[in-house]
GROMACS .gro file of C-alpha atoms in nm:
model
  119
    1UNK     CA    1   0.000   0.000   0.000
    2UNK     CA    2   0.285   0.253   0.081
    3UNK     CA    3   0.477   0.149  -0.226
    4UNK     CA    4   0.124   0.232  -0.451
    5UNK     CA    5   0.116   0.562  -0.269
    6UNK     CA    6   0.421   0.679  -0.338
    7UNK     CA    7   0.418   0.640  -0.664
    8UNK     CA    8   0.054   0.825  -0.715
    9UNK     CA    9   0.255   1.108  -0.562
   10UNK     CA   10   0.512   1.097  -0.778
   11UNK     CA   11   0.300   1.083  -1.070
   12UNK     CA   12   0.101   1.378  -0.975
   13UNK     CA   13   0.445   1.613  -0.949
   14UNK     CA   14   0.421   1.851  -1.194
   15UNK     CA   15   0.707   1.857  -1.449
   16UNK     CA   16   0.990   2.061  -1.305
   17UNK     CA   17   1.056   2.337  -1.620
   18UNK     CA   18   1.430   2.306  -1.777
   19UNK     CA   19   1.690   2.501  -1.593
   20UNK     CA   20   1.720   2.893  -1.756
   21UNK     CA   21   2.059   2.775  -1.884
   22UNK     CA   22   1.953   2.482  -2.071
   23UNK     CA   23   1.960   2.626  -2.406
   24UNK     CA   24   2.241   2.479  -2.630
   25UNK     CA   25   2.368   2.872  -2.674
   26UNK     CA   26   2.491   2.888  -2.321
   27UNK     CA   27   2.762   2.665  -2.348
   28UNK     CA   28   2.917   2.877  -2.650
   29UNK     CA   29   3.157   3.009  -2.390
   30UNK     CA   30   3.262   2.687  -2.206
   31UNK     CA   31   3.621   2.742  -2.434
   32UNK     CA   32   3.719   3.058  -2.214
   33UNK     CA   33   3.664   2.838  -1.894
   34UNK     CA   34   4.014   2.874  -1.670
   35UNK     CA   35   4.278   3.093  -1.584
   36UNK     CA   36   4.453   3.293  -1.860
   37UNK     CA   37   4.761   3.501  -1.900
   38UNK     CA   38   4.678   3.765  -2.112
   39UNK     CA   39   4.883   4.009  -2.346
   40UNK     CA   40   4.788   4.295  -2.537
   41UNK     CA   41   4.903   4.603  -2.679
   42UNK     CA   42   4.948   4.944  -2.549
   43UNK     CA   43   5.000   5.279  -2.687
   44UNK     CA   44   5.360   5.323  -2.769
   45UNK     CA   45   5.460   4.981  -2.895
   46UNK     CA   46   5.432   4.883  -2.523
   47UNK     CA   47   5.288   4.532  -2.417
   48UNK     CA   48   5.044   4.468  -2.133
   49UNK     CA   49   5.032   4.172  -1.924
   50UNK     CA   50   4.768   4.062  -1.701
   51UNK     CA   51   4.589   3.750  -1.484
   52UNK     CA   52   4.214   3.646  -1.637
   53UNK     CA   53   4.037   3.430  -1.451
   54UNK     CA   54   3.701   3.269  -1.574
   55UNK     CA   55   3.460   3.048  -1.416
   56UNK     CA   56   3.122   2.907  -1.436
   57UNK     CA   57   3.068   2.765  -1.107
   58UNK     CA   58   3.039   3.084  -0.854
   59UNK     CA   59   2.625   3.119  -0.926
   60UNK     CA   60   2.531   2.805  -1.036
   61UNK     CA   61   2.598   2.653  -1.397
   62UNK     CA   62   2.437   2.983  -1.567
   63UNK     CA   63   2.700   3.283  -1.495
   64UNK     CA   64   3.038   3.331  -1.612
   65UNK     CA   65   3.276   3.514  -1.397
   66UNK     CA   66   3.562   3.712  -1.499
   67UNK     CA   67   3.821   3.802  -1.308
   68UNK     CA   68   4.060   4.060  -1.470
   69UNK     CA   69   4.385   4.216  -1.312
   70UNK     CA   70   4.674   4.385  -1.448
   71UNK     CA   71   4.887   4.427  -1.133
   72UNK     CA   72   5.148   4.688  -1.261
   73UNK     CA   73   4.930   4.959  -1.285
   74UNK     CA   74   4.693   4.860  -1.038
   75UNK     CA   75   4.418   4.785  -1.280
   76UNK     CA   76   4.125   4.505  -1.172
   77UNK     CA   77   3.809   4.439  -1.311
   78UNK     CA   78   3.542   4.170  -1.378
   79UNK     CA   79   3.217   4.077  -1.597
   80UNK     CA   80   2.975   3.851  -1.557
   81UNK     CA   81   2.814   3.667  -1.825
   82UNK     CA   82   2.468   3.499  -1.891
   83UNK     CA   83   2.302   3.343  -2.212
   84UNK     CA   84   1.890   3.516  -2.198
   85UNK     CA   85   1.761   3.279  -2.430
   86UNK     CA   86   1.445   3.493  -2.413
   87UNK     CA   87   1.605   3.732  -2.624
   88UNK     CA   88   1.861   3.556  -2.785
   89UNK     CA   89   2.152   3.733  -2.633
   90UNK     CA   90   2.466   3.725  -2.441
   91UNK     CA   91   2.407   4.008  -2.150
   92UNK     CA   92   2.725   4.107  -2.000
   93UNK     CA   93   2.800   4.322  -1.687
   94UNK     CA   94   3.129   4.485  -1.634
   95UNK     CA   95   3.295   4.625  -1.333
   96UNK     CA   96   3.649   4.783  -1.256
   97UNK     CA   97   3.832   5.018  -1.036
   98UNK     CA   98   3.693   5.307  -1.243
   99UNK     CA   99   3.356   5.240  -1.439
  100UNK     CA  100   3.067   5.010  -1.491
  101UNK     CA  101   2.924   4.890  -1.841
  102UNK     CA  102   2.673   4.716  -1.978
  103UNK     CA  103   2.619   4.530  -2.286
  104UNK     CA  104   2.422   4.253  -2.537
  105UNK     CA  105   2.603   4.048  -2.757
  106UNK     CA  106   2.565   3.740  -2.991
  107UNK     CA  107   2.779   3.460  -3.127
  108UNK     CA  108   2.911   3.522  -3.466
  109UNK     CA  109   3.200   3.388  -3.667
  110UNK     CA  110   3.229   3.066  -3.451
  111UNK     CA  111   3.368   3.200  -3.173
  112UNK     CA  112   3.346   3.580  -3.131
  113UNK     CA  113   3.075   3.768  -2.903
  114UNK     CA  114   3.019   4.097  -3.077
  115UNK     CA  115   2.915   4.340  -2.801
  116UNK     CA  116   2.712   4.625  -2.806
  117UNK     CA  117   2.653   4.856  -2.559
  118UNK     CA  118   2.371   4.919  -2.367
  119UNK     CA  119   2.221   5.204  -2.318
   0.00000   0.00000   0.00000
């Protein structure tokens, strides 16, 4: 009798909807997953070095997490990222020492998010 009641309540559950980051889309970023050392150009022929850290595990399985620093001049920084497959975008937060943006993007190219900024 328990066993037969059990398993009318589990019948009755309603389905549990898929998780907001279940869309195919937000995985396009699972490449950038780790820690990075980063170069880049500077004004004056100079090169820039700096410490990129991404993850995916700090807010569940949905937000990516950048961490950004460039210790010589002091510079830090961070986005996070989420796939809103309600509209089809990438939405992207980011946060430094100085100035906050925000911005929609999409996957193009094969591997490229092309921002745009929001207003």
């Amino acid at each position: 009798m328990l066993i037969a009641l059990a398993f009318a309540a589990s019948a009755a559950l309603p389905a549990r909807p898929p998780p907001p980051c279940a869309a195919a889309e937000s995985r396009q970023l699972d490449f950038w997953m780790g820690n990075w050392d980063a170069e880049f150009a500077l004004p004056g022929g100079r090169t820039g070095h700096a410490v990129n850290r991404i993850t995916r595990d700090e807010y569940g399985d949905c937000v990516i997490a950048e961490h950004f620093e460039q210790s010589d001049i002091g510079y830090a920084g961070g986005s996070f990222s989420l796939y809103d497959s309600a509209r089809k975008k990438w939405a992207q937060t980011w946060v430094d020492n100085g100035e906050a943006k925000q911005a929609d993007g999409r996957w193009a190219d094969n591997w490229v998010i092309k921002y745009t900024r929001r207003q």
